Amino acid sequence: MATDLINVLKKLWFYLLYFMVTIFFCYQLTKLNKNLLEHFSSDAYLEIIAYNNYQSLNFFALSIFLCFIGVLMIILTFKNMYFFTEETETMIGVIVCVLITIVLMITIIILINNPILKAILSLGVGSALIGYLVANNK
């Protein structure tokens, strides 16, 4: 039984690495969100973005990157399913890993949504609107 588990872990090592990195990232993102909401109101978009040398933008970029990597891993797993279908234990491990990956991606989206994503979207939409009005006001 132990050798079966080791074989499954050898095949799914990239998921385990992704889980560790993503869980650590979510922990750090939770701490950042708490700091942002302690120091600023949720409507202080510029301050939220500029906080601690634009740390919010870095976390936003990492969120996009981690979600992209998660989606890519799931796609490649299903594309190469023949590699995982040898044993029942491996197939169960793949299904569990895919489900955990989906849950982690949803967690990232929820965590980045408040207040960082709101600030980025508000400033982005506002900037686009101002740019449109300036460009069309000849």
Coordinates of C-alpha atoms in Angstrom, one line a residue:
M1 CA 0.0 0.0 0.0
A2 CA 2.8 2.4 0.8
T3 CA 4.5 1.8 -2.5
D4 CA 1.2 2.5 -4.3
L5 CA 1.0 5.8 -2.6
I6 CA 4.6 6.6 -3.4
N7 CA 4.0 5.7 -7.1
V8 CA 0.9 8.0 -7.2
L9 CA 2.8 10.8 -5.6
K10 CA 5.6 10.4 -8.1
K11 CA 3.2 10.8 -10.9
L12 CA 1.4 13.8 -9.3
W13 CA 4.4 15.7 -7.9
F14 CA 3.5 18.8 -9.9
Y15 CA 0.1 19.0 -8.3
L16 CA 1.6 18.7 -4.8
L17 CA 4.1 21.5 -5.6
Y18 CA 1.2 23.7 -7.0
F19 CA -0.8 23.0 -3.8
M20 CA 2.0 24.1 -1.5
V21 CA 2.7 27.2 -3.5
T22 CA -0.9 28.2 -3.8
I23 CA -1.8 27.6 -0.2
F24 CA 1.2 29.7 0.9
F25 CA 0.1 32.4 -1.6
C26 CA -3.5 32.4 -0.3
Y27 CA -2.2 32.8 3.2
Q28 CA -0.1 35.8 2.2
L29 CA -3.0 37.2 0.2
T30 CA -5.3 36.9 3.2
K31 CA -2.7 38.8 5.3
L32 CA -2.4 41.5 2.6
N33 CA -6.2 41.9 2.4
K34 CA -6.5 42.2 6.1
N35 CA -3.8 44.9 6.1
L36 CA -5.4 46.8 3.3
L37 CA -8.8 46.8 4.9
E38 CA -7.3 47.9 8.3
H39 CA -5.5 50.8 6.7
F40 CA -8.0 51.9 4.0
S41 CA -11.6 52.0 3.3
S42 CA -12.7 49.6 0.5
D43 CA -13.3 52.7 -1.7
A44 CA -9.8 54.1 -1.5
Y45 CA -8.7 52.5 -4.7
L46 CA -5.6 54.4 -5.4
E47 CA -4.2 53.9 -1.9
I48 CA -5.0 50.2 -2.1
I49 CA -3.1 49.8 -5.4
A50 CA -0.2 51.9 -4.3
Y51 CA 0.1 50.3 -0.8
N52 CA 3.6 49.0 0.0
N53 CA 5.2 49.7 -3.4
Y54 CA 2.3 48.4 -5.4
Q55 CA 2.2 45.1 -3.7
S56 CA -1.4 44.7 -4.7
L57 CA -0.5 44.6 -8.4
N58 CA 2.1 41.9 -7.7
F59 CA -0.5 39.8 -5.9
F60 CA -2.9 40.4 -8.7
A61 CA -0.4 39.3 -11.3
L62 CA 0.5 36.2 -9.3
S63 CA -3.2 35.4 -8.9
I64 CA -3.6 35.4 -12.7
F65 CA -0.4 33.3 -13.1
L66 CA -1.5 30.7 -10.5
C67 CA -4.9 30.4 -12.0
F68 CA -3.4 30.0 -15.5
I69 CA -1.0 27.3 -14.2
G70 CA -3.9 25.5 -12.5
V71 CA -6.0 25.5 -15.7
L72 CA -3.0 24.4 -17.8
M73 CA -2.3 21.5 -15.4
I74 CA -5.9 20.3 -15.6
I75 CA -6.0 20.5 -19.4
L76 CA -2.6 18.7 -19.7
T77 CA -3.8 16.1 -17.2
F78 CA -6.9 15.3 -19.3
K79 CA -4.9 15.5 -22.5
N80 CA -2.4 12.9 -21.1
M81 CA -5.0 10.8 -19.3
Y82 CA -3.5 7.6 -20.7
F83 CA -0.5 8.2 -18.4
F84 CA -2.7 8.1 -15.3
T85 CA -5.2 5.3 -16.2
E86 CA -2.9 2.4 -15.4
E87 CA -4.0 2.0 -11.8
T88 CA -7.2 2.7 -9.9
E89 CA -5.2 4.5 -7.2
T90 CA -3.6 6.8 -9.6
M91 CA -6.9 7.6 -11.3
I92 CA -8.5 8.4 -7.9
G93 CA -5.4 10.6 -7.1
V94 CA -5.8 12.5 -10.4
I95 CA -9.5 13.2 -9.7
V96 CA -8.8 14.4 -6.2
C97 CA -5.9 16.6 -7.4
V98 CA -8.1 18.1 -10.1
L99 CA -10.8 18.9 -7.6
I100 CA -8.4 20.4 -5.1
T101 CA -6.9 22.5 -7.9
I102 CA -10.3 23.8 -8.9
V103 CA -11.1 24.7 -5.2
L104 CA -7.8 26.5 -4.9
M105 CA -8.4 28.5 -8.0
I106 CA -11.8 29.5 -6.8
T107 CA -10.2 30.5 -3.4
I108 CA -7.7 32.7 -5.2
I109 CA -10.5 34.4 -7.2
I110 CA -12.5 35.0 -4.0
L111 CA -9.5 36.3 -2.1
I112 CA -8.2 38.6 -4.8
N113 CA -11.7 40.0 -5.4
N114 CA -11.9 41.9 -2.2
P115 CA -10.4 44.6 -2.2
I116 CA -7.6 44.3 -4.8
L117 CA -9.7 43.3 -7.9
K118 CA -12.3 45.9 -7.1
A119 CA -9.6 48.6 -7.0
I120 CA -8.0 47.5 -10.2
L121 CA -11.3 47.2 -12.1
S122 CA -12.5 50.6 -10.8
L123 CA -9.2 52.4 -11.8
G124 CA -9.1 50.5 -15.1
V125 CA -12.6 51.4 -16.1
G126 CA -12.2 55.0 -14.8
S127 CA -9.0 55.4 -16.8
A128 CA -10.5 53.9 -19.9
L129 CA -13.5 56.2 -19.6
I130 CA -11.3 59.3 -19.2
G131 CA -9.1 58.2 -22.1
Y132 CA -12.2 57.7 -24.3
L133 CA -13.6 61.1 -23.4
V134 CA -10.3 62.9 -24.0
A135 CA -9.7 61.1 -27.3
N136 CA -13.2 62.0 -28.6
N137 CA -13.2 65.6 -27.3
K138 CA -11.4 67.2 -30.3

